[in-house]
Structure formats: C-alpha cells, structure tokens
mmCIF file of C-alpha atoms and ligand atoms in Angstrom:
data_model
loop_
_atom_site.group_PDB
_atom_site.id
_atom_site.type_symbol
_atom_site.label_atom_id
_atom_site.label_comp_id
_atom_site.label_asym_id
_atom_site.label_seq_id
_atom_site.Cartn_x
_atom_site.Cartn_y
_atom_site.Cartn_z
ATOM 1 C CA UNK A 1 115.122 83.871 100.476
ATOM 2 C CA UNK A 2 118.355 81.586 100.801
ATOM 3 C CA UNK A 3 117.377 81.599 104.694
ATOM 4 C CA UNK A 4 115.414 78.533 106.991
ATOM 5 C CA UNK A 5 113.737 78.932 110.210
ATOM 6 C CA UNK A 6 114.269 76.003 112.741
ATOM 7 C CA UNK A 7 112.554 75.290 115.993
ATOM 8 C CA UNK A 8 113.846 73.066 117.964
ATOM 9 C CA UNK A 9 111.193 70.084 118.818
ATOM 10 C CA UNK A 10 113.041 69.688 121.959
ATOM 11 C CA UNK A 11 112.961 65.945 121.219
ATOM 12 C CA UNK A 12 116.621 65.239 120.110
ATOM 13 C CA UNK A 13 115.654 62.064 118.032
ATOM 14 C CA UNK A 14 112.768 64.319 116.483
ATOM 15 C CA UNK A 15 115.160 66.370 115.778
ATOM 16 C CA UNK A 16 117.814 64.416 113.820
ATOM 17 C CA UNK A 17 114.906 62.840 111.827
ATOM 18 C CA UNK A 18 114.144 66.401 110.663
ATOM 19 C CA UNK A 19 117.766 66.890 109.977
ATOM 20 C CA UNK A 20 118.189 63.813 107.808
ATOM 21 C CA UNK A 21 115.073 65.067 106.015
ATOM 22 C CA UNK A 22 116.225 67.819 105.407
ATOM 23 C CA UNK A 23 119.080 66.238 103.659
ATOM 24 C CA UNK A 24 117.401 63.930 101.267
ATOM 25 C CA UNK A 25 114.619 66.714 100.756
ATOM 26 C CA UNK A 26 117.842 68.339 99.072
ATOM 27 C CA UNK A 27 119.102 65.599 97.661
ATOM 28 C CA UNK A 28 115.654 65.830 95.370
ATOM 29 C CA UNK A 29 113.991 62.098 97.482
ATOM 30 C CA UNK A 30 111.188 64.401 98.528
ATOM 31 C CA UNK A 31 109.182 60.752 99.197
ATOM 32 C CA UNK A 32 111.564 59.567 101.969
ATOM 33 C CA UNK A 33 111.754 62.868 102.665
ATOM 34 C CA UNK A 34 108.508 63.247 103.580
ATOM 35 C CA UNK A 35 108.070 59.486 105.382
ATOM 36 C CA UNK A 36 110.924 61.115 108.090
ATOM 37 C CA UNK A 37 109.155 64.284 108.393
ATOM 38 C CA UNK A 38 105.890 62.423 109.161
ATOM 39 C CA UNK A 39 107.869 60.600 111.948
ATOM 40 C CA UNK A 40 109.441 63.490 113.306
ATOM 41 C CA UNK A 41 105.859 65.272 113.839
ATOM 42 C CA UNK A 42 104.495 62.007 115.690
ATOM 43 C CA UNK A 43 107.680 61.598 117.904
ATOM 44 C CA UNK A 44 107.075 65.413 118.620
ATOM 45 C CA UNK A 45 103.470 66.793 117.383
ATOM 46 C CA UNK A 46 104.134 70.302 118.554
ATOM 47 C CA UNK A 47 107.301 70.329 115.964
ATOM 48 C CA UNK A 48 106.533 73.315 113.978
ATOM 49 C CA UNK A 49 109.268 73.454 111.620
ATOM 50 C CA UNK A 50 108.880 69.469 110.734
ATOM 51 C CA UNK A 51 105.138 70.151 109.565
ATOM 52 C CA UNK A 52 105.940 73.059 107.864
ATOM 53 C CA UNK A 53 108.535 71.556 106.132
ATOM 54 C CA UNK A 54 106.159 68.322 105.399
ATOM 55 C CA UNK A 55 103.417 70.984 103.715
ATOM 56 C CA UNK A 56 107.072 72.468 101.424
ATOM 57 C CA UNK A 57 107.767 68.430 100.981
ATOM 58 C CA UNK A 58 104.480 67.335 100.363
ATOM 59 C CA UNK A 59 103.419 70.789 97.794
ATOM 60 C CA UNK A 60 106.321 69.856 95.563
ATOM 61 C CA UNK A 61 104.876 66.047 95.087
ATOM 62 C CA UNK A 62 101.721 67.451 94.254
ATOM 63 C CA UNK A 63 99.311 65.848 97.194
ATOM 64 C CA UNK A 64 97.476 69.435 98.020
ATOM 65 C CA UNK A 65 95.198 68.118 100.544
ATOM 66 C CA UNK A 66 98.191 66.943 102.243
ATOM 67 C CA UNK A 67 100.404 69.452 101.932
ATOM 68 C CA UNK A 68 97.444 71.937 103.557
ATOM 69 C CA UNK A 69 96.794 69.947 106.450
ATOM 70 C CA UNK A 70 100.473 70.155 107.338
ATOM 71 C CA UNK A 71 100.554 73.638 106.879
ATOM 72 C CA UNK A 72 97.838 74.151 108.886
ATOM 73 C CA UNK A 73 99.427 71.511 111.444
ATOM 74 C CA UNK A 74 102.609 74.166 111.616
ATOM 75 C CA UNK A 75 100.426 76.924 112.148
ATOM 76 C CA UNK A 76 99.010 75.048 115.752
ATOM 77 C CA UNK A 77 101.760 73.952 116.587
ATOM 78 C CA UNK A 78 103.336 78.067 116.659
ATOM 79 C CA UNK A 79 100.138 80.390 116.847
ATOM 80 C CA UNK A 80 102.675 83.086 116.185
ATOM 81 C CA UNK A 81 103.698 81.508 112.724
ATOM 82 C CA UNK A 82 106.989 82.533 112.457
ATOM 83 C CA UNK A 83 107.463 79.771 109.276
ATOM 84 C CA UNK A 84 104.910 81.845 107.479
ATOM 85 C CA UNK A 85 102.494 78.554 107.040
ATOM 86 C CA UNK A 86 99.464 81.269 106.704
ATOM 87 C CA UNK A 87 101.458 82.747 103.469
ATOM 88 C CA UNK A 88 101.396 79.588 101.935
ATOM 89 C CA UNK A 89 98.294 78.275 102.875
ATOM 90 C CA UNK A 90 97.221 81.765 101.064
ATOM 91 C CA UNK A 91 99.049 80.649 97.838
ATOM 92 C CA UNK A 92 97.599 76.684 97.664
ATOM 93 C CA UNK A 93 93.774 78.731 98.247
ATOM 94 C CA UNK A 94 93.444 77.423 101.224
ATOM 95 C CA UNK A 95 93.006 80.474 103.355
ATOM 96 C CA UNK A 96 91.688 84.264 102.551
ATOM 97 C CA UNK A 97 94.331 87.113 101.472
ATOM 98 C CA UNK A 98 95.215 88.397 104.716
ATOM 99 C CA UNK A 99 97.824 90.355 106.915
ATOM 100 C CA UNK A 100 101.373 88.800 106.895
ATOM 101 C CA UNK A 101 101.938 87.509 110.202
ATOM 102 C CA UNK A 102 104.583 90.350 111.890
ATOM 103 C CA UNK A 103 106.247 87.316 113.586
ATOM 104 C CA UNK A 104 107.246 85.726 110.606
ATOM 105 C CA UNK A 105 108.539 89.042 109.197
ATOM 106 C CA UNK A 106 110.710 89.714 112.173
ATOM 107 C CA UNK A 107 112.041 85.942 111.995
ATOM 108 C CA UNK A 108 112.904 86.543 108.185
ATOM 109 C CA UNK A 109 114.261 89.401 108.461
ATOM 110 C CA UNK A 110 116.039 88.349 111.783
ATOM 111 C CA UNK A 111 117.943 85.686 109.725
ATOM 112 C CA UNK A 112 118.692 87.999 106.966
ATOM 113 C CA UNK A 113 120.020 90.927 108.174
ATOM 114 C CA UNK A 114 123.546 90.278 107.704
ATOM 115 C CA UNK A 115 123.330 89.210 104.087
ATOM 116 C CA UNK A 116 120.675 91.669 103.129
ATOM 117 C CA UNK A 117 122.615 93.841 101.404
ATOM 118 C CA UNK A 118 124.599 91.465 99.591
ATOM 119 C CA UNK A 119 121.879 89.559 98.675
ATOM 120 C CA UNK A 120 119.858 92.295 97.687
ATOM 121 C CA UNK A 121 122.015 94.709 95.391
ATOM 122 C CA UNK A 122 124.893 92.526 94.202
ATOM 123 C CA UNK A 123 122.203 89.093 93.698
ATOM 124 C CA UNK A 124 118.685 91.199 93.122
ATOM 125 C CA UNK A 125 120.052 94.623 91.271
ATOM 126 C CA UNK A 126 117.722 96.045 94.348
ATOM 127 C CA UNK A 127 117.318 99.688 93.107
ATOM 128 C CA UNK A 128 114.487 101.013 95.687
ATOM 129 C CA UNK A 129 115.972 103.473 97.114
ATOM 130 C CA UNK A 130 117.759 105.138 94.317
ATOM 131 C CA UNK A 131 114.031 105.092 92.054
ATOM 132 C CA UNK A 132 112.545 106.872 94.994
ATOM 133 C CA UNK A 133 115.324 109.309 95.165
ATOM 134 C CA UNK A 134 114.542 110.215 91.744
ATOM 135 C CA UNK A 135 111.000 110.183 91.437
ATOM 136 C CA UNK A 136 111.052 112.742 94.528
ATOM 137 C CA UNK A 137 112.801 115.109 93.241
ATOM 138 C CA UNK A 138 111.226 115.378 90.045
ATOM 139 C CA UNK A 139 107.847 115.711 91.996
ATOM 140 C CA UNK A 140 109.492 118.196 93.993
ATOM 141 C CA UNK A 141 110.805 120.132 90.792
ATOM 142 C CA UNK A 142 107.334 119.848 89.157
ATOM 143 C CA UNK A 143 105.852 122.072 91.998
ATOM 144 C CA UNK A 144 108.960 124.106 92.401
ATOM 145 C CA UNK A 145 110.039 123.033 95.553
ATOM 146 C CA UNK A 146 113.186 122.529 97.575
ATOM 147 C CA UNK A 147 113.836 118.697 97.652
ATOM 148 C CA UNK A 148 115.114 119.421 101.481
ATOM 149 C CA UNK A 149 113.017 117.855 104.392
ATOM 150 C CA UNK A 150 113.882 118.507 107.853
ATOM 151 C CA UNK A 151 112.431 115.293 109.360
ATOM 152 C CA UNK A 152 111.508 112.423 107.581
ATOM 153 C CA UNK A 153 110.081 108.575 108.663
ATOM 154 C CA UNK A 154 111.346 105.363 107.046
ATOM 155 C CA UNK A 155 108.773 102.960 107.056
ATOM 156 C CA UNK A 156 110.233 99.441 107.415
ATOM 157 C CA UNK A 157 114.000 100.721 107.222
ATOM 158 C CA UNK A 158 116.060 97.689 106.824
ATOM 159 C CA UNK A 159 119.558 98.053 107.249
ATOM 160 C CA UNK A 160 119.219 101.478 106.304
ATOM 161 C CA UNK A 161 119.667 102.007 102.146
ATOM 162 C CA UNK A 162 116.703 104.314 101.709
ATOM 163 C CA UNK A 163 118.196 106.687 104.295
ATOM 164 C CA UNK A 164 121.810 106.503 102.649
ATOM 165 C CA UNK A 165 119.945 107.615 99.372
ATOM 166 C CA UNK A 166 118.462 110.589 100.811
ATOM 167 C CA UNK A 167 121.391 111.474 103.752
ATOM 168 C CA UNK A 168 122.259 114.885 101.875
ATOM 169 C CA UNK A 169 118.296 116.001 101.326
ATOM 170 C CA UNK A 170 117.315 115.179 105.094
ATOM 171 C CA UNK A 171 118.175 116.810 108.494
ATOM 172 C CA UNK A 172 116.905 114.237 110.719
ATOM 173 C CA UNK A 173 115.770 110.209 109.788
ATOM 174 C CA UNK A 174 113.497 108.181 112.312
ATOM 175 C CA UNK A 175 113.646 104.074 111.174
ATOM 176 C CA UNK A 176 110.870 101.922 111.938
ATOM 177 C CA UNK A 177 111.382 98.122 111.705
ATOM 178 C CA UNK A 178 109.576 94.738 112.817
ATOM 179 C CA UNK A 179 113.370 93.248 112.852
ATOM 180 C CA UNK A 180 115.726 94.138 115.618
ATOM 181 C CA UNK A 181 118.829 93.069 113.708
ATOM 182 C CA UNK A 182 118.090 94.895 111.144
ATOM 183 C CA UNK A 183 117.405 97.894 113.150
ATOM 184 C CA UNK A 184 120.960 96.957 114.713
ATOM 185 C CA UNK A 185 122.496 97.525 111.002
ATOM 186 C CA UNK A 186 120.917 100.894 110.418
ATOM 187 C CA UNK A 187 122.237 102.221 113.540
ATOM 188 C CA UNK A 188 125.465 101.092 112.689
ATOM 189 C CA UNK A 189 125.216 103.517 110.016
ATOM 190 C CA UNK A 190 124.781 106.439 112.544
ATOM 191 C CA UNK A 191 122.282 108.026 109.453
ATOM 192 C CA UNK A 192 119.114 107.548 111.931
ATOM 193 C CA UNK A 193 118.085 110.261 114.433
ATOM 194 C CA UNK A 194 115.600 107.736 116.112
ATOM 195 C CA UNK A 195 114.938 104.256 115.592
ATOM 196 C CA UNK A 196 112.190 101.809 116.863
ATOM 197 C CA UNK A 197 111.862 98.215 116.593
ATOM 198 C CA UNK A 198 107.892 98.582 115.414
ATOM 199 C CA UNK A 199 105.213 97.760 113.341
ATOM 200 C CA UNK A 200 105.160 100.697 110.641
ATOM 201 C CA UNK A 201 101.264 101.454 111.376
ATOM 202 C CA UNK A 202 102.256 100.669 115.010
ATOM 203 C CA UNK A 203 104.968 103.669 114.714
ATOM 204 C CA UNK A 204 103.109 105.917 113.115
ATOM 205 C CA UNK A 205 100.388 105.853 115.917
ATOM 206 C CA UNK A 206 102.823 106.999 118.189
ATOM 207 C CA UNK A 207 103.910 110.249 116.064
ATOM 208 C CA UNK A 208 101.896 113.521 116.604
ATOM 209 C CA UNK A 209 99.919 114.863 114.404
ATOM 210 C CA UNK A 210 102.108 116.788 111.123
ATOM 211 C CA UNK A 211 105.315 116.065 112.379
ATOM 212 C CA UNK A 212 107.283 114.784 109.339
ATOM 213 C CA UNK A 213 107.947 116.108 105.908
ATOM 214 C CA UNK A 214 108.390 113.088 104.181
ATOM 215 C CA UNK A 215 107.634 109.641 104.933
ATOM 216 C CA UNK A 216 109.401 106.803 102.800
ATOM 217 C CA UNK A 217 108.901 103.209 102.369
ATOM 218 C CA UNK A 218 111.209 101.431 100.252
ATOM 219 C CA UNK A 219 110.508 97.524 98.982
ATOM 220 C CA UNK A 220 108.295 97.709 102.571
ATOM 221 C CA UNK A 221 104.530 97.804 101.514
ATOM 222 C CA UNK A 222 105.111 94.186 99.607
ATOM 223 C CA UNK A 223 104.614 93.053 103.365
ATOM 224 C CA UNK A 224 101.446 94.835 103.923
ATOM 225 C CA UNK A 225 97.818 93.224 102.456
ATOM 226 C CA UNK A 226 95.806 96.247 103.000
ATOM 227 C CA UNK A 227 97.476 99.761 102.757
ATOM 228 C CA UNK A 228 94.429 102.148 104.256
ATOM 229 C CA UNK A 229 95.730 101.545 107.342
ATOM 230 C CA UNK A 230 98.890 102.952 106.470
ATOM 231 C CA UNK A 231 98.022 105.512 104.024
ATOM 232 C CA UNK A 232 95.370 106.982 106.616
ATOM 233 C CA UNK A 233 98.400 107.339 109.500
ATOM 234 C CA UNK A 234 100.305 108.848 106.865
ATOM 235 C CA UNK A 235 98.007 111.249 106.248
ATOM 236 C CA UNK A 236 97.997 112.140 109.859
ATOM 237 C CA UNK A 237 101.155 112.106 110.109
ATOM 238 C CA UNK A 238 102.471 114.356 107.356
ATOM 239 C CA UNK A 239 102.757 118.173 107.707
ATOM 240 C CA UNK A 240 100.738 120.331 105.317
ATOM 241 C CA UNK A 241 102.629 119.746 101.698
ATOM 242 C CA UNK A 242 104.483 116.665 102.990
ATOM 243 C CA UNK A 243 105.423 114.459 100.690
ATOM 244 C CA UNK A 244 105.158 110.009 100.683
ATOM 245 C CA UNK A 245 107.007 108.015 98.833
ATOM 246 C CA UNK A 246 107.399 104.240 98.340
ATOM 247 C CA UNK A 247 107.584 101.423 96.123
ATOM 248 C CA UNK A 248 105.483 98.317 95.746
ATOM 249 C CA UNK A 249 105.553 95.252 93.589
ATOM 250 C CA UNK A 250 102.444 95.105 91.039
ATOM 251 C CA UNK A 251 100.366 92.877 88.644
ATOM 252 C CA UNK A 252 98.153 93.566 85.377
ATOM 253 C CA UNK A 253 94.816 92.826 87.239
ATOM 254 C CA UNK A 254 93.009 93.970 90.038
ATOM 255 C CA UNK A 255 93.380 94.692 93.835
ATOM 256 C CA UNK A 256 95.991 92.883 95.708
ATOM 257 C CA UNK A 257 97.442 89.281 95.427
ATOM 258 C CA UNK A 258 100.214 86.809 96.963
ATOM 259 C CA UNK A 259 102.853 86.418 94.644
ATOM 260 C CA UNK A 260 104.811 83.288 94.282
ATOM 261 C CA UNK A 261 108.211 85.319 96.472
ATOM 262 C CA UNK A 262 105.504 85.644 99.225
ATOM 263 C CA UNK A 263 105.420 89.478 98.597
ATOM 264 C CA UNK A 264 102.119 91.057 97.936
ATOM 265 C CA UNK A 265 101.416 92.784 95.156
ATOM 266 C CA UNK A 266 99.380 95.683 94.174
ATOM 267 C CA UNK A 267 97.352 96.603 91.174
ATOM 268 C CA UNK A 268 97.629 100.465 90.012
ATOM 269 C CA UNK A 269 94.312 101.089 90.086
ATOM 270 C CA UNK A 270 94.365 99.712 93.875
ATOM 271 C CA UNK A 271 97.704 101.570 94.792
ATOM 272 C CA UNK A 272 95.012 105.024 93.266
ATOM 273 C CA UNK A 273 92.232 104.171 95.050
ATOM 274 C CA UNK A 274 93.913 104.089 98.456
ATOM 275 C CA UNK A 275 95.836 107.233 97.856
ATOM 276 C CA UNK A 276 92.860 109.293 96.954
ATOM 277 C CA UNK A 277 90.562 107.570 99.985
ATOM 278 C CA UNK A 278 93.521 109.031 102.664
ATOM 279 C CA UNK A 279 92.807 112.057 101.152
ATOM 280 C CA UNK A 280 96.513 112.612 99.794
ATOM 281 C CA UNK A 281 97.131 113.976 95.998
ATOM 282 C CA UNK A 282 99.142 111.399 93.941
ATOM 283 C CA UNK A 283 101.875 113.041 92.355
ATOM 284 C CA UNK A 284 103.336 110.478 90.747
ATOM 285 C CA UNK A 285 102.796 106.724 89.611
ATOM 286 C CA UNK A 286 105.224 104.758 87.550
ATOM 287 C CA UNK A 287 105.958 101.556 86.214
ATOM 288 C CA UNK A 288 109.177 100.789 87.620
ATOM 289 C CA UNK A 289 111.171 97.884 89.014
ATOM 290 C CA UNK A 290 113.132 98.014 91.962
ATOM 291 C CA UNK A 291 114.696 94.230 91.660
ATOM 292 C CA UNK A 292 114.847 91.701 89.802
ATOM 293 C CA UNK A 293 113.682 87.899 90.348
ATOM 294 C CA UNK A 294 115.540 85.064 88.205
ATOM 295 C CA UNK A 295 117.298 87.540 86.104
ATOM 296 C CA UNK A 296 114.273 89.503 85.239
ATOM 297 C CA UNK A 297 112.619 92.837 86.451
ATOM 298 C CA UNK A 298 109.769 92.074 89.001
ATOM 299 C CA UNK A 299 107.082 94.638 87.861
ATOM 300 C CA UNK A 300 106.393 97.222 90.339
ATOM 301 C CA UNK A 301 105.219 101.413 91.059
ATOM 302 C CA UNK A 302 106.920 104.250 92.604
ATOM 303 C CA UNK A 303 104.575 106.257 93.684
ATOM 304 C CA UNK A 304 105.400 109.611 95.493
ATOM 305 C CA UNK A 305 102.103 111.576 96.843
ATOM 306 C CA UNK A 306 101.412 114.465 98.478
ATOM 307 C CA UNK A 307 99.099 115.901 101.098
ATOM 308 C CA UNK A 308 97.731 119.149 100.284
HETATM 309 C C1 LIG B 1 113.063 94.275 101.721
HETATM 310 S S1 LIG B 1 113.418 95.113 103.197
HETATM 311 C C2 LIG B 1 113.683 96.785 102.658
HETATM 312 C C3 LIG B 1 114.498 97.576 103.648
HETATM 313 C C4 LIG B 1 114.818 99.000 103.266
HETATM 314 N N1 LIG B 1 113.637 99.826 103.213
HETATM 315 C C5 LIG B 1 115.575 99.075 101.965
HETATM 316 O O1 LIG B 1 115.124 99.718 101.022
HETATM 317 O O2 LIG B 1 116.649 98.443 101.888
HETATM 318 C C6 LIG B 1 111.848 95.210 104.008
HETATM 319 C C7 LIG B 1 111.956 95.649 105.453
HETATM 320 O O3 LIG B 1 110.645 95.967 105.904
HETATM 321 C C8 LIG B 1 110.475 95.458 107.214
HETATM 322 N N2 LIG B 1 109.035 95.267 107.412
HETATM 323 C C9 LIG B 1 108.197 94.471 106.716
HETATM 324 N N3 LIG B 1 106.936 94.618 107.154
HETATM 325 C C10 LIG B 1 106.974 95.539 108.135
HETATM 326 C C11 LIG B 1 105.986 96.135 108.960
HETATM 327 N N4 LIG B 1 104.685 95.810 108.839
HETATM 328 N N5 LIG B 1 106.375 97.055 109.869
HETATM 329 C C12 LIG B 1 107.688 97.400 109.993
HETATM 330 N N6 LIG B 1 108.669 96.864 109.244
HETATM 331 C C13 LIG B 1 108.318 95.957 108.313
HETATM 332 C C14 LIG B 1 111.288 94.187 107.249
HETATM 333 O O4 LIG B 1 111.621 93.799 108.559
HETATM 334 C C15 LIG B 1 112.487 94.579 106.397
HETATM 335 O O5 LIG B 1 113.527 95.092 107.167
#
C-alpha cells in the first residue's frame, strides 16, 4: 500500500535522521540508509518507526538476522504494533502464523481511507463486491429464493462498496470496521442503517441471536488468520436460511499462509473445512479474483454459504 506510518521519536534530531533516511532509502543507498537509521534508534531507542524501517532497510540488503532483530526492536518499542513488524517477522520465519495485530489494521486503513477507492478500483480492478453480488444471487436462484434480505451485516465495510452493490436487494445495512475513517466514508454514503467502529468477531458478539439475513464480507477475511472464530458468530448470528457471503485470497496448498501483500490467504480445502465445522451448508465455492496485483489476477474464492 502506497501509504507509511510515522511516529514521532519525540527527539527532533532523531527525527530528521529518520527523515534523511528515508530519502536515500529511496534514492536506492539502502547502506547509508541504514547507518542513519541505526543512529536515529540510539539517539531515541523507543523510535518505533526508525527500527521498523531499519528491519524494511536491512531485509532488502539481505542481512536476515539483522533485519529480525530490528523488527522485533519496533515491536518493543510499540506493543500495539501499529507498523505491522509481527506481519513481517511472520514472512522472514521468524515468528508463528498468527492474528494480524487490529492496531495496525486500523492505522492502515486510517491512512488509506481517502484513496481507497481510487486506489482500489481504478489501480487494483477491485471487483469484490460486484463477484459477491453475483454469486448470491445465483445461490439464491438455485434454491428458488427471493435475493431480498431485510437486514444484513457487512463485515469489515470499508468505505462502503459492498453495500452500494447490494443497496437495491437490502432494507437495512449495519457496517462494522476496525478503521474510524473509513467508517466516516461509509456514512457519508447514508447506505448504512448502523455502523460501529469494531472488530468484526467483536461486532458480531454484540448481535442477538438470528438477527440478520445475510452477512457479507468483501476483500475482509484476508485480515483474519483463523476464520472459526468468525464463521462460528456467523452461525449464531444468521436467521434460519440466512445466507454468508465473502471473498478471500487463496493458494494451491494447504491451510492458511502470509502472502508477500501481507494479506492472508486461504486454501479451499481450509475455506471447506471451516464452513462445514460452524455447521453452515456451503453453497457455493469459486475460483475467482477480486483484484489484481502487478497487472495480474491475485487468486482467490467467493464463497456464499448457508445455514440451514
Ligand atoms: C480491503 S478493505 C475492503 C472494504 C470493503 N469491504 C470493500 O469491499 O470495499 C478491508 C476492510 O476491512 C477492515 N478490517 C480488516 N480487518 C478487520 C477486522 N478484524 N474487523 C473489522 N474490520 C476489519 C479494514 O479496516 C478495511 O476497511
């Protein structure tokens, strides 16, 4: 994402050593680069953002070791690890697959909320919203059903797109998002009912029992490691012949990784698995991409299920 996090070291001369890092880091003299970094971090060794961008610096010379004890460095110096140095300690095998940390979300998604859209349809060819669209109502044709759903939950809403898709089928659209700002864009749309600034498991704790007809979660479960956590509120969640649907990003093997665009991704069988364990019915599972990544699709499922 074209976006940087910066934390202040509170340390002004810290600070302009990290900025004129930052420069020659982009000017490609990742070595010098790296020396002013290194100084920045002993003038101020609680500077988060200067060891995080040391472990970036030091990855792309090649000196692992080095680049994971600055990673790990970040992740002292802010516990709530809004850089994401957990994510990439995950990728260099330095640390177990594990939850994203929700801070880092928010702070991403914080930064990106006003060029989300932009970046995401015109840059990505982000088509989420509009596969789900159509993989519901085929599922709903298949068991003769009306594709109309008097409430409905977005799961990690974004600005709002996934709602904008469905506006006509849906009476009434509660948002959940870790991001504030981009809970501020979807209510500029005036398309949401409710909206919370939450955790999506977090949300769906506070919903009673069978109060929704369809839950959606559009390019949201790439930020989720585990998804019986999820899938089991769901299932609460839903009324009797509800219907969930949401995309993920997959690979050919097994069980969930970290991909390189610090997404997870999940293997079909996995994305299966999880559905039957709930205890919902899959209805549908296809190979389908909902953006693309250096001009090519990034492999992923739609997946619409239902509970019975
Ligand atoms: C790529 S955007 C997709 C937004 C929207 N669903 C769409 O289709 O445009 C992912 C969104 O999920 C939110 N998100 C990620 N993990 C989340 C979580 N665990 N709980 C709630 N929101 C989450 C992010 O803040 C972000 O707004």
């Amino acid at each position: 994402m074209p976006v940087r996090l910066f934390l202040s070291s509170g340390d002004l001369v810290a600070d302009r050593r990290f900025d004129f890092a930052r420069d020659l880091q982009l000017k490609g003299d990742l070595v010098a680069a790296a020396d002013l970094l290194l100084q920045a971090t002993e003038l101020a060794p609680g500077f988060a953002s200067a060891w995080f961008t040391l472990g970036e610096t030091r990855e792309r010379l090649g000196e692992r070791d080095a680049a994971i004890e600055a990673f790990r460095k970040a992740e002292i110096a802010d516990p709530e690890d809004r850089h994401g140095a957990r994510l990439r300690l995950m990728l260099l095998g330095a640390a177990q697959l594990a939850a994203m940390p929700p801070a880092y979300v928010r702070a991403l998604f914080d930064q990106y909320a006003a060029k989300f859209e932009a970046a995401l349809v015109d840059d990505l060819g982000y088509r989420g919203p509009a596969l789900l669209f159509k993989a519901v109502l085929a599922a709903r044709l298949a068991v003769r059903k009306p594709a109309f759903f008097r409430r409905v939950i977005d799961l990690g809403c974004g600005t709002g797109l996934a709602a904008s898709a469905f506006a006509r089928q849906v009476d009434h659209f509660i948002g959940f998002d870790l991001s504030p700002r981009m809970i501020e864009r979807a209510r500029a749309t005036g398309l949401y009912a409710q909206l919370e600034v939450a955790e999506m498991v977090e949300g769906l704790r506070g919903r009673l029992d069978a109060s929704a007809k369809m839950i959606l979660a559009a390019d949201a479960m790439v930020y989720l490691s585990d998804l019986t956590p999820v899938l089991s509120e769901v299932k609460r969640v839903l009324a009797g012949g509800g219907v969930l649907a949401f995309t993920v990003e997959t690979h050919g093997g097994d069980g969930v990784i970290l991909g390189e665009g610090l997404r997870y991704a999940h293997g079909a069988a996995y994305v299966r698995a999880r559905i039957g364990d709930a205890g919902l019915t899959l209805s549908r599972l296809e190979e389908l991409s909902a953006r693309n990544e250096d001009n090519a699709p990034v492999p992923g499922l739609v997946v619409v299920a239902a509970k019975t």
